[in-house]
Amino acid sequence: MADKVAIIIGAGPAGLTAAWELLDRTDVRPIVLEATGEIGGIARTVVHKGNRMDIGGHR
């Protein structure tokens, strides 16, 4: 039987949750592709002029 693989585009909250659910509930192996060097999508903490700021999951 062939291995099952799912390609997930984007390592934001939705992509990471999809990968986690596949790992937890199925025998499908997720591969997460991310265009940038960071995970989390637009939900992240940034440093600006020495201050840490949380950027939420909205624009």
CSV table of C-alpha atoms in Angstrom, one decimal:
chain,number,residue,atom,x,y,z
A,1,MET,CA,0.0,0.0,0.0
A,2,ALA,CA,1.3,3.5,-0.9
A,3,ASP,CA,2.0,6.0,1.8
A,4,LYS,CA,-0.5,8.8,2.0
A,5,VAL,CA,0.9,12.3,1.9
A,6,ALA,CA,-0.9,15.7,2.1
A,7,ILE,CA,0.8,18.9,1.0
A,8,ILE,CA,-0.2,21.9,3.1
A,9,ILE,CA,0.6,25.3,1.7
A,10,GLY,CA,1.3,27.8,4.5
A,11,ALA,CA,2.5,27.5,8.0
A,12,GLY,CA,0.0,29.9,9.6
A,13,PRO,CA,-2.5,28.8,12.3
A,14,ALA,CA,-4.8,27.0,9.8
A,15,GLY,CA,-2.0,25.1,8.0
A,16,LEU,CA,-0.3,24.0,11.3
A,17,THR,CA,-3.6,22.9,12.7
A,18,ALA,CA,-4.4,20.9,9.6
A,19,ALA,CA,-1.0,19.2,9.9
A,20,TRP,CA,-1.5,18.5,13.6
A,21,GLU,CA,-5.0,17.0,13.0
A,22,LEU,CA,-3.7,14.8,10.2
A,23,LEU,CA,-0.9,13.5,12.4
A,24,ASP,CA,-3.2,13.0,15.3
A,25,ARG,CA,-6.2,11.4,13.6
A,26,THR,CA,-5.1,9.8,10.4
A,27,ASP,CA,-2.3,7.8,8.8
A,28,VAL,CA,-1.7,10.7,6.3
A,29,ARG,CA,1.8,12.3,6.5
A,30,PRO,CA,1.5,16.1,6.2
A,31,ILE,CA,4.2,18.1,4.5
A,32,VAL,CA,3.9,21.9,5.3
A,33,LEU,CA,5.4,24.3,2.8
A,34,GLU,CA,6.0,27.9,3.8
A,35,ALA,CA,7.2,30.7,1.5
A,36,THR,CA,8.9,32.7,4.3
A,37,GLY,CA,11.4,31.8,6.9
A,38,GLU,CA,8.9,32.0,9.7
A,39,ILE,CA,5.9,30.0,10.9
A,40,GLY,CA,2.7,31.4,12.4
A,41,GLY,CA,1.4,33.4,9.4
A,42,ILE,CA,0.5,36.9,10.5
A,43,ALA,CA,0.2,35.8,14.2
A,44,ARG,CA,3.6,36.6,15.6
A,45,THR,CA,5.7,38.7,18.0
A,46,VAL,CA,7.8,41.4,16.5
A,47,VAL,CA,10.4,43.6,18.0
A,48,HIS,CA,10.3,47.3,17.0
A,49,LYS,CA,12.7,49.8,18.6
A,50,GLY,CA,13.4,47.4,21.4
A,51,ASN,CA,9.7,46.8,22.2
A,52,ARG,CA,8.1,43.4,21.7
A,53,MET,CA,4.6,43.6,20.2
A,54,ASP,CA,2.2,40.7,19.5
A,55,ILE,CA,0.6,40.9,16.1
A,56,GLY,CA,-2.7,39.0,16.1
A,57,GLY,CA,-4.3,36.8,13.5
A,58,HIS,CA,-6.0,39.7,11.7
A,59,ARG,CA,-5.0,42.6,9.5
